[in-house]
Amino acid sequence: MSFDYLMLQMRRLMLSYTMLSIYSRTSMLANTEKHFKFQLPPTETEEPFDSVCFTSPPTCSDCFVFGIFGSSHSDETEYGLIRYGDEEWKIELYDGFMYANCPPVFHNGMYYCLDDEWRSFRVYDPTNDEWTICGHCPEKIEDSNDDEKNEENKDGPKDDEGEDEGEDEEEEEDEEEEEEDDEDEDEEEEEEVTQECHVVQVDGEIWGVFVMNNDRKVEVLKFDLSEKCWNKVESLGDKCLYVSPNGSFAEDCGDGSDKANKIYFNKFHGKNGVWYSLSSGMYHSAGGDFASKDAYGLTQVDYSTWIKST
């Protein structure tokens, strides 16, 4: 059986382990430094893993492996969970959730999965097998607003009939102005299109890296778990971030390091790696022959992954 036929997929996890997921439902965890593998039971789903994370090394008795299967462009998410010593995966379907194409993070005993549409989190608690929503939930807000409008229409007075033509003209002008404002707002919203999103744990906090507007805007946000909202991060300080669709992590660079306050992507300019500097607001190449506010012309290696040495 050839390598190409197996269509091997690499999924960056943590602790120097990489997950190898083969379309024949077989999966294994490989330690790239110590050169050994840990075989996982086969899954019952036809879909390969899209993303996965685990809590501790697979040789530990408290290890949980949590994976998401299938396409990220669906409002139905199929997920699986297996614990140390289990002989088979627990496969379930979560409806109404379009997850972002980045691995979930394990934080405070729960798995945080980023919603691709609203940047909120769907949080899975493996101890009681329950999902909760953490962050902006427009469905509930819209329902609440609809209820308020219905109550106002029910209790409020009806519009008087026979308004004069002057008032009608003023209302029409106001409506036209509102429509123009709405169109301008729609155009602005359409410009804020997210091409990439990455979630990473930094000093016990959840950070997000969002690439928007055809790679012209890179934004780093920190998720406030108490307020359930994102706050902008102006500087990484003495840290740098390594991000890719298959896994991301932060690294302390130390005082004076030239790696600090930079985001390293899985992008290349020729044969040179590329980073984004929050100080300059530009992409730069390792060879020093590239500097740009956008990523046009760069090569992105989709099935690459960052490996953190332990």
PDB file of C-alpha atoms in Angstrom:
ATOM      1  CA  MET A   1       0.000   0.000   0.000  1.00  0.00           C
ATOM      2  CA  SER A   2       1.581   3.281  -1.131  1.00  0.00           C
ATOM      3  CA  PHE A   3       2.008   6.376   0.994  1.00  0.00           C
ATOM      4  CA  ASP A   4      -0.152   8.404  -1.396  1.00  0.00           C
ATOM      5  CA  TYR A   5      -2.949   5.837  -1.186  1.00  0.00           C
ATOM      6  CA  LEU A   6      -3.018   6.022   2.599  1.00  0.00           C
ATOM      7  CA  MET A   7      -3.495   9.813   2.348  1.00  0.00           C
ATOM      8  CA  LEU A   8      -1.762  10.301   5.644  1.00  0.00           C
ATOM      9  CA  GLN A   9      -2.884  13.321   7.621  1.00  0.00           C
ATOM     10  CA  MET A  10      -0.784  14.881  10.332  1.00  0.00           C
ATOM     11  CA  ARG A  11      -2.444  16.564  13.259  1.00  0.00           C
ATOM     12  CA  ARG A  12      -0.288  18.508  15.739  1.00  0.00           C
ATOM     13  CA  LEU A  13      -1.316  17.808  19.322  1.00  0.00           C
ATOM     14  CA  MET A  14       1.017  18.559  22.200  1.00  0.00           C
ATOM     15  CA  LEU A  15       3.957  17.193  24.172  1.00  0.00           C
ATOM     16  CA  SER A  16       5.893  16.265  20.992  1.00  0.00           C
ATOM     17  CA  TYR A  17       3.165  13.865  19.826  1.00  0.00           C
ATOM     18  CA  THR A  18       1.716  13.967  16.327  1.00  0.00           C
ATOM     19  CA  MET A  19      -1.444  12.169  15.312  1.00  0.00           C
ATOM     20  CA  LEU A  20      -1.354  10.147  12.114  1.00  0.00           C
ATOM     21  CA  SER A  21      -4.874   9.621  10.813  1.00  0.00           C
ATOM     22  CA  ILE A  22      -5.338   7.299   7.847  1.00  0.00           C
ATOM     23  CA  TYR A  23      -8.549   7.085   5.805  1.00  0.00           C
ATOM     24  CA  SER A  24      -8.771   3.386   6.589  1.00  0.00           C
ATOM     25  CA  ARG A  25     -10.049   4.448  10.070  1.00  0.00           C
ATOM     26  CA  THR A  26      -6.702   3.653  11.677  1.00  0.00           C
ATOM     27  CA  SER A  27      -5.036   6.241  13.905  1.00  0.00           C
ATOM     28  CA  MET A  28      -1.868   6.379  15.949  1.00  0.00           C
ATOM     29  CA  LEU A  29      -0.003   8.851  18.114  1.00  0.00           C
ATOM     30  CA  ALA A  30       3.674   9.148  17.228  1.00  0.00           C
ATOM     31  CA  ASN A  31       6.340  10.731  19.396  1.00  0.00           C
ATOM     32  CA  THR A  32       8.647  12.466  16.949  1.00  0.00           C
ATOM     33  CA  GLU A  33      11.517  12.834  19.421  1.00  0.00           C
ATOM     34  CA  LYS A  34      11.581   9.440  21.140  1.00  0.00           C
ATOM     35  CA  HIS A  35      10.596   7.546  17.964  1.00  0.00           C
ATOM     36  CA  PHE A  36       7.766   5.401  19.209  1.00  0.00           C
ATOM     37  CA  LYS A  37       4.065   5.149  18.373  1.00  0.00           C
ATOM     38  CA  PHE A  38       0.866   4.488  20.311  1.00  0.00           C
ATOM     39  CA  GLN A  39      -1.883   2.686  18.384  1.00  0.00           C
ATOM     40  CA  LEU A  40      -5.499   3.858  18.831  1.00  0.00           C
ATOM     41  CA  PRO A  41      -8.579   1.692  18.229  1.00  0.00           C
ATOM     42  CA  PRO A  42     -10.181   2.157  14.783  1.00  0.00           C
ATOM     43  CA  THR A  43     -13.108   4.562  14.473  1.00  0.00           C
ATOM     44  CA  GLU A  44     -16.558   3.633  13.176  1.00  0.00           C
ATOM     45  CA  THR A  45     -16.972   6.778  11.100  1.00  0.00           C
ATOM     46  CA  GLU A  46     -16.123   7.086   7.422  1.00  0.00           C
ATOM     47  CA  GLU A  47     -14.670  10.577   7.898  1.00  0.00           C
ATOM     48  CA  PRO A  48     -11.043  11.282   8.847  1.00  0.00           C
ATOM     49  CA  PHE A  49     -10.079  13.558  11.718  1.00  0.00           C
ATOM     50  CA  ASP A  50     -10.261  17.272  11.003  1.00  0.00           C
ATOM     51  CA  SER A  51      -8.749  18.231  14.349  1.00  0.00           C
ATOM     52  CA  VAL A  52      -7.909  16.568  17.630  1.00  0.00           C
ATOM     53  CA  CYS A  53      -6.345  17.242  21.017  1.00  0.00           C
ATOM     54  CA  PHE A  54      -5.559  15.271  24.148  1.00  0.00           C
ATOM     55  CA  THR A  55      -5.021  15.998  27.801  1.00  0.00           C
ATOM     56  CA  SER A  56      -1.737  14.260  28.607  1.00  0.00           C
ATOM     57  CA  PRO A  57       0.713  11.764  27.080  1.00  0.00           C
ATOM     58  CA  PRO A  58      -1.180   8.673  25.803  1.00  0.00           C
ATOM     59  CA  THR A  59       0.741   6.449  28.205  1.00  0.00           C
ATOM     60  CA  CYS A  60      -0.835   8.211  31.228  1.00  0.00           C
ATOM     61  CA  SER A  61      -3.927   6.728  32.846  1.00  0.00           C
ATOM     62  CA  ASP A  62      -5.748  10.091  32.842  1.00  0.00           C
ATOM     63  CA  CYS A  63      -5.376  10.626  29.081  1.00  0.00           C
ATOM     64  CA  PHE A  64      -8.440  11.719  27.070  1.00  0.00           C
ATOM     65  CA  VAL A  65      -8.307  11.987  23.283  1.00  0.00           C
ATOM     66  CA  PHE A  66     -10.963  14.234  21.752  1.00  0.00           C
ATOM     67  CA  GLY A  67     -11.368  14.485  17.983  1.00  0.00           C
ATOM     68  CA  ILE A  68     -13.632  16.167  15.433  1.00  0.00           C
ATOM     69  CA  PHE A  69     -14.384  14.413  12.165  1.00  0.00           C
ATOM     70  CA  GLY A  70     -15.465  15.519   8.708  1.00  0.00           C
ATOM     71  CA  SER A  71     -15.745  18.894   7.050  1.00  0.00           C
ATOM     72  CA  SER A  72     -15.600  22.207   8.902  1.00  0.00           C
ATOM     73  CA  HIS A  73     -18.131  23.686   6.436  1.00  0.00           C
ATOM     74  CA  SER A  74     -21.167  21.977   7.947  1.00  0.00           C
ATOM     75  CA  ASP A  75     -23.547  22.889  10.756  1.00  0.00           C
ATOM     76  CA  GLU A  76     -23.380  19.306  12.029  1.00  0.00           C
ATOM     77  CA  THR A  77     -20.241  18.341  13.919  1.00  0.00           C
ATOM     78  CA  GLU A  78     -19.307  14.712  14.483  1.00  0.00           C
ATOM     79  CA  TYR A  79     -16.952  14.221  17.393  1.00  0.00           C
ATOM     80  CA  GLY A  80     -15.312  11.327  19.164  1.00  0.00           C
ATOM     81  CA  LEU A  81     -13.878  10.708  22.602  1.00  0.00           C
ATOM     82  CA  ILE A  82     -11.707   7.896  23.887  1.00  0.00           C
ATOM     83  CA  ARG A  83     -10.164   7.442  27.322  1.00  0.00           C
ATOM     84  CA  TYR A  84      -7.079   5.539  28.342  1.00  0.00           C
ATOM     85  CA  GLY A  85      -7.927   1.821  28.396  1.00  0.00           C
ATOM     86  CA  ASP A  86     -11.085   2.110  26.249  1.00  0.00           C
ATOM     87  CA  GLU A  87     -11.395  -0.416  23.431  1.00  0.00           C
ATOM     88  CA  GLU A  88     -13.555   1.741  21.172  1.00  0.00           C
ATOM     89  CA  TRP A  89     -14.368   5.372  20.401  1.00  0.00           C
ATOM     90  CA  LYS A  90     -17.519   7.093  21.591  1.00  0.00           C
ATOM     91  CA  ILE A  91     -18.876   8.832  18.474  1.00  0.00           C
ATOM     92  CA  GLU A  92     -21.627  11.486  18.741  1.00  0.00           C
ATOM     93  CA  LEU A  93     -23.198  14.188  16.539  1.00  0.00           C
ATOM     94  CA  TYR A  94     -23.588  17.805  17.668  1.00  0.00           C
ATOM     95  CA  ASP A  95     -26.113  19.735  15.567  1.00  0.00           C
ATOM     96  CA  GLY A  96     -26.107  23.498  14.949  1.00  0.00           C
ATOM     97  CA  PHE A  97     -22.401  24.153  15.304  1.00  0.00           C
ATOM     98  CA  MET A  98     -19.970  25.077  12.506  1.00  0.00           C
ATOM     99  CA  TYR A  99     -16.536  24.714  14.063  1.00  0.00           C
ATOM    100  CA  ALA A 100     -13.447  26.556  12.889  1.00  0.00           C
ATOM    101  CA  ASN A 101     -10.734  24.600  11.168  1.00  0.00           C
ATOM    102  CA  CYS A 102      -8.348  24.628  14.106  1.00  0.00           C
ATOM    103  CA  PRO A 103      -7.812  22.093  16.883  1.00  0.00           C
ATOM    104  CA  PRO A 104      -9.781  22.521  20.115  1.00  0.00           C
ATOM    105  CA  VAL A 105      -7.904  23.430  23.269  1.00  0.00           C
ATOM    106  CA  PHE A 106      -8.128  21.571  26.570  1.00  0.00           C
ATOM    107  CA  HIS A 107      -8.582  24.154  29.325  1.00  0.00           C
ATOM    108  CA  ASN A 108      -9.657  23.635  32.950  1.00  0.00           C
ATOM    109  CA  GLY A 109     -10.800  20.085  32.229  1.00  0.00           C
ATOM    110  CA  MET A 110     -12.945  20.986  29.215  1.00  0.00           C
ATOM    111  CA  TYR A 111     -12.510  21.131  25.450  1.00  0.00           C
ATOM    112  CA  TYR A 112     -13.002  24.565  23.871  1.00  0.00           C
ATOM    113  CA  CYS A 113     -14.022  24.338  20.196  1.00  0.00           C
ATOM    114  CA  LEU A 114     -14.117  27.598  18.245  1.00  0.00           C
ATOM    115  CA  ASP A 115     -17.279  28.428  16.316  1.00  0.00           C
ATOM    116  CA  ASP A 116     -16.280  29.473  12.791  1.00  0.00           C
ATOM    117  CA  GLU A 117     -19.249  31.795  12.332  1.00  0.00           C
ATOM    118  CA  TRP A 118     -19.498  33.739  15.610  1.00  0.00           C
ATOM    119  CA  ARG A 119     -16.060  33.287  17.263  1.00  0.00           C
ATOM    120  CA  SER A 120     -17.773  31.905  20.327  1.00  0.00           C
ATOM    121  CA  PHE A 121     -16.803  28.590  21.900  1.00  0.00           C
ATOM    122  CA  ARG A 122     -18.722  25.366  22.120  1.00  0.00           C
ATOM    123  CA  VAL A 123     -17.388  23.797  25.302  1.00  0.00           C
ATOM    124  CA  TYR A 124     -17.481  20.050  25.837  1.00  0.00           C
ATOM    125  CA  ASP A 125     -17.251  18.634  29.367  1.00  0.00           C
ATOM    126  CA  PRO A 126     -16.150  14.970  29.149  1.00  0.00           C
ATOM    127  CA  THR A 127     -17.056  14.269  32.784  1.00  0.00           C
ATOM    128  CA  ASN A 128     -20.812  14.702  32.221  1.00  0.00           C
ATOM    129  CA  ASP A 129     -20.906  14.509  28.402  1.00  0.00           C
ATOM    130  CA  GLU A 130     -22.492  17.969  28.038  1.00  0.00           C
ATOM    131  CA  TRP A 131     -21.996  20.911  25.667  1.00  0.00           C
ATOM    132  CA  THR A 132     -22.345  24.561  26.649  1.00  0.00           C
ATOM    133  CA  ILE A 133     -21.958  27.843  24.756  1.00  0.00           C
ATOM    134  CA  CYS A 134     -19.329  30.319  25.906  1.00  0.00           C
ATOM    135  CA  GLY A 135     -19.448  33.698  24.220  1.00  0.00           C
ATOM    136  CA  HIS A 136     -21.698  35.538  21.787  1.00  0.00           C
ATOM    137  CA  CYS A 137     -24.861  33.608  20.908  1.00  0.00           C
ATOM    138  CA  PRO A 138     -26.833  35.605  18.293  1.00  0.00           C
ATOM    139  CA  GLU A 139     -29.635  33.039  18.139  1.00  0.00           C
ATOM    140  CA  LYS A 140     -30.674  33.792  21.719  1.00  0.00           C
ATOM    141  CA  ILE A 141     -30.263  37.551  21.262  1.00  0.00           C
ATOM    142  CA  GLU A 142     -32.446  37.548  18.150  1.00  0.00           C
ATOM    143  CA  ASP A 143     -35.122  35.507  19.910  1.00  0.00           C
ATOM    144  CA  SER A 144     -35.106  37.970  22.834  1.00  0.00           C
ATOM    145  CA  ASN A 145     -35.390  40.977  20.509  1.00  0.00           C
ATOM    146  CA  ASP A 146     -38.265  39.369  18.626  1.00  0.00           C
ATOM    147  CA  ASP A 147     -40.135  38.796  21.898  1.00  0.00           C
ATOM    148  CA  GLU A 148     -39.644  42.438  22.915  1.00  0.00           C
ATOM    149  CA  LYS A 149     -40.902  43.687  19.562  1.00  0.00           C
ATOM    150  CA  ASN A 150     -43.971  41.470  19.800  1.00  0.00           C
ATOM    151  CA  GLU A 151     -44.772  42.836  23.253  1.00  0.00           C
ATOM    152  CA  GLU A 152     -44.385  46.419  22.029  1.00  0.00           C
ATOM    153  CA  ASN A 153     -46.666  45.793  19.068  1.00  0.00           C
ATOM    154  CA  LYS A 154     -49.202  44.131  21.318  1.00  0.00           C
ATOM    155  CA  ASP A 155     -49.334  46.828  24.021  1.00  0.00           C
ATOM    156  CA  GLY A 156     -48.333  49.963  22.100  1.00  0.00           C
ATOM    157  CA  PRO A 157     -50.741  52.273  20.255  1.00  0.00           C
ATOM    158  CA  LYS A 158     -51.326  51.804  16.550  1.00  0.00           C
ATOM    159  CA  ASP A 159     -50.180  54.423  14.063  1.00  0.00           C
ATOM    160  CA  ASP A 160     -52.749  57.129  13.324  1.00  0.00           C
ATOM    161  CA  GLU A 161     -54.373  56.976   9.941  1.00  0.00           C
ATOM    162  CA  GLY A 162     -54.489  59.857   7.508  1.00  0.00           C
ATOM    163  CA  GLU A 163     -51.065  61.366   8.052  1.00  0.00           C
ATOM    164  CA  ASP A 164     -50.374  64.381   5.873  1.00  0.00           C
ATOM    165  CA  GLU A 165     -48.099  64.192   2.826  1.00  0.00           C
ATOM    166  CA  GLY A 166     -45.313  66.190   4.485  1.00  0.00           C
ATOM    167  CA  GLU A 167     -44.883  63.629   7.237  1.00  0.00           C
ATOM    168  CA  ASP A 168     -44.946  60.800   4.688  1.00  0.00           C
ATOM    169  CA  GLU A 169     -42.143  62.450   2.701  1.00  0.00           C
ATOM    170  CA  GLU A 170     -40.036  62.913   5.841  1.00  0.00           C
ATOM    171  CA  GLU A 171     -40.492  59.257   6.776  1.00  0.00           C
ATOM    172  CA  GLU A 172     -39.529  58.172   3.264  1.00  0.00           C
ATOM    173  CA  GLU A 173     -36.349  60.288   3.434  1.00  0.00           C
ATOM    174  CA  ASP A 174     -35.486  58.820   6.841  1.00  0.00           C
ATOM    175  CA  GLU A 175     -36.023  55.314   5.507  1.00  0.00           C
ATOM    176  CA  GLU A 176     -33.783  55.993   2.509  1.00  0.00           C
ATOM    177  CA  GLU A 177     -31.037  57.322   4.788  1.00  0.00           C
ATOM    178  CA  GLU A 178     -31.349  54.268   7.033  1.00  0.00           C
ATOM    179  CA  GLU A 179     -31.129  51.970   4.005  1.00  0.00           C
ATOM    180  CA  GLU A 180     -27.969  53.768   2.835  1.00  0.00           C
ATOM    181  CA  ASP A 181     -26.445  53.442   6.310  1.00  0.00           C
ATOM    182  CA  ASP A 182     -27.352  49.748   6.368  1.00  0.00           C
ATOM    183  CA  GLU A 183     -25.735  49.264   2.965  1.00  0.00           C
ATOM    184  CA  ASP A 184     -22.541  50.974   4.185  1.00  0.00           C
ATOM    185  CA  GLU A 185     -22.520  48.792   7.291  1.00  0.00           C
ATOM    186  CA  ASP A 186     -23.070  45.691   5.167  1.00  0.00           C
ATOM    187  CA  GLU A 187     -20.119  46.636   2.965  1.00  0.00           C
ATOM    188  CA  GLU A 188     -17.925  47.103   6.030  1.00  0.00           C
ATOM    189  CA  GLU A 189     -19.051  43.757   7.431  1.00  0.00           C
ATOM    190  CA  GLU A 190     -18.387  42.039   4.109  1.00  0.00           C
ATOM    191  CA  GLU A 191     -14.824  43.377   4.144  1.00  0.00           C
ATOM    192  CA  GLU A 192     -14.125  41.710   7.510  1.00  0.00           C
ATOM    193  CA  VAL A 193     -13.811  38.183   6.106  1.00  0.00           C
ATOM    194  CA  THR A 194     -11.746  35.774   8.188  1.00  0.00           C
ATOM    195  CA  GLN A 195      -9.461  33.504   6.156  1.00  0.00           C
ATOM    196  CA  GLU A 196      -7.666  31.826   9.049  1.00  0.00           C
ATOM    197  CA  CYS A 197      -8.243  31.381  12.751  1.00  0.00           C
ATOM    198  CA  HIS A 198      -5.992  29.753  15.322  1.00  0.00           C
ATOM    199  CA  VAL A 199      -6.522  29.152  19.031  1.00  0.00           C
ATOM    200  CA  VAL A 200      -3.597  28.832  21.423  1.00  0.00           C
ATOM    201  CA  GLN A 201      -3.118  28.640  25.184  1.00  0.00           C
ATOM    202  CA  VAL A 202      -0.849  31.310  26.643  1.00  0.00           C
ATOM    203  CA  ASP A 203      -0.039  31.290  30.364  1.00  0.00           C
ATOM    204  CA  GLY A 204      -3.340  29.628  31.260  1.00  0.00           C
ATOM    205  CA  GLU A 205      -5.383  31.892  28.970  1.00  0.00           C
ATOM    206  CA  ILE A 206      -7.027  31.316  25.595  1.00  0.00           C
ATOM    207  CA  TRP A 207      -5.771  33.513  22.773  1.00  0.00           C
ATOM    208  CA  GLY A 208      -6.910  33.651  19.177  1.00  0.00           C
ATOM    209  CA  VAL A 209      -5.098  34.683  15.991  1.00  0.00           C
ATOM    210  CA  PHE A 210      -7.427  35.803  13.201  1.00  0.00           C
ATOM    211  CA  VAL A 211      -6.266  36.528   9.650  1.00  0.00           C
ATOM    212  CA  MET A 212      -8.733  38.663   7.689  1.00  0.00           C
ATOM    213  CA  ASN A 213      -9.257  40.702   4.533  1.00  0.00           C
ATOM    214  CA  ASN A 214      -7.255  38.487   2.184  1.00  0.00           C
ATOM    215  CA  ASP A 215      -4.346  38.207   4.636  1.00  0.00           C
ATOM    216  CA  ARG A 216      -4.028  41.986   4.957  1.00  0.00           C
ATOM    217  CA  LYS A 217      -5.086  42.129   8.602  1.00  0.00           C
ATOM    218  CA  VAL A 218      -3.776  39.970  11.448  1.00  0.00           C
ATOM    219  CA  GLU A 219      -5.487  40.336  14.814  1.00  0.00           C
ATOM    220  CA  VAL A 220      -4.578  38.775  18.165  1.00  0.00           C
ATOM    221  CA  LEU A 221      -7.354  38.541  20.748  1.00  0.00           C
ATOM    222  CA  LYS A 222      -7.567  37.201  24.286  1.00  0.00           C
ATOM    223  CA  PHE A 223     -10.747  35.498  25.457  1.00  0.00           C
ATOM    224  CA  ASP A 224     -12.101  36.722  28.793  1.00  0.00           C
ATOM    225  CA  LEU A 225     -13.770  33.683  30.354  1.00  0.00           C
ATOM    226  CA  SER A 226     -15.552  35.736  33.026  1.00  0.00           C
ATOM    227  CA  GLU A 227     -17.049  38.282  30.601  1.00  0.00           C
ATOM    228  CA  LYS A 228     -17.203  35.732  27.752  1.00  0.00           C
ATOM    229  CA  CYS A 229     -15.807  38.134  25.190  1.00  0.00           C
ATOM    230  CA  TRP A 230     -12.655  38.775  23.154  1.00  0.00           C
ATOM    231  CA  ASN A 231     -10.231  41.608  23.997  1.00  0.00           C
ATOM    232  CA  LYS A 232      -7.533  42.872  21.670  1.00  0.00           C
ATOM    233  CA  VAL A 233      -3.891  42.072  22.418  1.00  0.00           C
ATOM    234  CA  GLU A 234      -1.686  44.965  21.319  1.00  0.00           C
ATOM    235  CA  SER A 235       1.634  43.225  21.933  1.00  0.00           C
ATOM    236  CA  LEU A 236       2.898  39.705  22.644  1.00  0.00           C
ATOM    237  CA  GLY A 237       5.592  41.090  24.920  1.00  0.00           C
ATOM    238  CA  ASP A 238       8.513  38.660  25.165  1.00  0.00           C
ATOM    239  CA  LYS A 239       6.485  35.844  23.561  1.00  0.00           C
ATOM    240  CA  CYS A 240       6.068  34.558  20.031  1.00  0.00           C
ATOM    241  CA  LEU A 241       3.334  32.373  18.551  1.00  0.00           C
ATOM    242  CA  TYR A 242       3.641  29.419  16.178  1.00  0.00           C
ATOM    243  CA  VAL A 243       0.347  28.867  14.367  1.00  0.00           C
ATOM    244  CA  SER A 244      -0.944  26.479  11.709  1.00  0.00           C
ATOM    245  CA  PRO A 245      -4.283  24.786  10.936  1.00  0.00           C
ATOM    246  CA  ASN A 246      -3.022  21.619  12.625  1.00  0.00           C
ATOM    247  CA  GLY A 247      -1.801  23.095  15.886  1.00  0.00           C
ATOM    248  CA  SER A 248      -0.471  26.209  17.592  1.00  0.00           C
ATOM    249  CA  PHE A 249       1.543  27.100  20.679  1.00  0.00           C
ATOM    250  CA  ALA A 250       3.258  30.011  22.407  1.00  0.00           C
ATOM    251  CA  GLU A 251       6.889  30.291  23.379  1.00  0.00           C
ATOM    252  CA  ASP A 252       8.756  32.514  25.831  1.00  0.00           C
ATOM    253  CA  CYS A 253      11.584  34.223  23.971  1.00  0.00           C
ATOM    254  CA  GLY A 254      13.340  36.049  26.793  1.00  0.00           C
ATOM    255  CA  ASP A 255      14.393  39.665  26.995  1.00  0.00           C
ATOM    256  CA  GLY A 256      15.959  41.078  23.864  1.00  0.00           C
ATOM    257  CA  SER A 257      15.121  38.138  21.626  1.00  0.00           C
ATOM    258  CA  ASP A 258      14.503  38.976  17.962  1.00  0.00           C
ATOM    259  CA  LYS A 259      11.733  36.352  17.907  1.00  0.00           C
ATOM    260  CA  ALA A 260       9.554  38.224  20.426  1.00  0.00           C
ATOM    261  CA  ASN A 261       6.261  39.817  19.391  1.00  0.00           C
ATOM    262  CA  LYS A 262       6.104  37.763  16.189  1.00  0.00           C
ATOM    263  CA  ILE A 263       3.681  35.199  14.788  1.00  0.00           C
ATOM    264  CA  TYR A 264       5.186  32.357  12.770  1.00  0.00           C
ATOM    265  CA  PHE A 265       2.829  30.982  10.120  1.00  0.00           C
ATOM    266  CA  ASN A 266       3.036  27.907   7.901  1.00  0.00           C
ATOM    267  CA  LYS A 267       3.837  30.211   4.976  1.00  0.00           C
ATOM    268  CA  PHE A 268       6.941  30.506   2.818  1.00  0.00           C
ATOM    269  CA  HIS A 269       8.504  33.062   0.534  1.00  0.00           C
ATOM    270  CA  GLY A 270      10.480  30.838  -1.786  1.00  0.00           C
ATOM    271  CA  LYS A 271      12.305  28.509   0.594  1.00  0.00           C
ATOM    272  CA  ASN A 272      12.284  30.936   3.508  1.00  0.00           C
ATOM    273  CA  GLY A 273       9.794  30.825   6.351  1.00  0.00           C
ATOM    274  CA  VAL A 274       7.547  33.818   7.019  1.00  0.00           C
ATOM    275  CA  TRP A 275       6.490  35.557  10.215  1.00  0.00           C
ATOM    276  CA  TYR A 276       4.183  38.464  11.007  1.00  0.00           C
ATOM    277  CA  SER A 277       5.471  41.246  13.240  1.00  0.00           C
ATOM    278  CA  LEU A 278       2.973  42.983  15.519  1.00  0.00           C
ATOM    279  CA  SER A 279       5.480  45.834  15.834  1.00  0.00           C
ATOM    280  CA  SER A 280       5.632  46.636  12.112  1.00  0.00           C
ATOM    281  CA  GLY A 281       2.238  45.216  11.119  1.00  0.00           C
ATOM    282  CA  MET A 282       3.933  43.424   8.213  1.00  0.00           C
ATOM    283  CA  TYR A 283       4.953  39.968   7.004  1.00  0.00           C
ATOM    284  CA  HIS A 284       8.695  39.289   6.834  1.00  0.00           C
ATOM    285  CA  SER A 285      10.757  36.379   5.531  1.00  0.00           C
ATOM    286  CA  ALA A 286      13.619  34.656   7.321  1.00  0.00           C
ATOM    287  CA  GLY A 287      15.938  35.555   4.473  1.00  0.00           C
ATOM    288  CA  GLY A 288      15.143  39.228   4.800  1.00  0.00           C
ATOM    289  CA  ASP A 289      14.162  39.567   1.127  1.00  0.00           C
ATOM    290  CA  PHE A 290      10.434  39.988   1.764  1.00  0.00           C
ATOM    291  CA  ALA A 291       8.411  42.553   3.702  1.00  0.00           C
ATOM    292  CA  SER A 292       4.773  43.276   2.948  1.00  0.00           C
ATOM    293  CA  LYS A 293       1.488  44.224   4.580  1.00  0.00           C
ATOM    294  CA  ASP A 294      -0.247  41.338   2.794  1.00  0.00           C
ATOM    295  CA  ALA A 295       0.598  37.712   2.080  1.00  0.00           C
ATOM    296  CA  TYR A 296       0.109  37.763  -1.699  1.00  0.00           C
ATOM    297  CA  GLY A 297       2.520  35.464  -3.494  1.00  0.00           C
ATOM    298  CA  LEU A 298       3.388  33.412  -0.416  1.00  0.00           C
ATOM    299  CA  THR A 299       3.144  29.623  -0.357  1.00  0.00           C
ATOM    300  CA  GLN A 300       1.105  28.005   2.396  1.00  0.00           C
ATOM    301  CA  VAL A 301       1.775  24.398   3.367  1.00  0.00           C
ATOM    302  CA  ASP A 302      -1.654  23.205   4.529  1.00  0.00           C
ATOM    303  CA  TYR A 303      -0.605  19.812   5.904  1.00  0.00           C
ATOM    304  CA  SER A 304       2.404  21.068   7.815  1.00  0.00           C
ATOM    305  CA  THR A 305       2.579  21.243  11.579  1.00  0.00           C
ATOM    306  CA  TRP A 306       4.710  22.855  14.272  1.00  0.00           C
ATOM    307  CA  ILE A 307       6.438  20.506  16.713  1.00  0.00           C
ATOM    308  CA  LYS A 308       7.377  21.789  20.158  1.00  0.00           C
ATOM    309  CA  SER A 309      10.440  20.216  21.712  1.00  0.00           C
ATOM    310  CA  THR A 310      10.066  19.004  25.314  1.00  0.00           C
TER     311      THR A 310
END
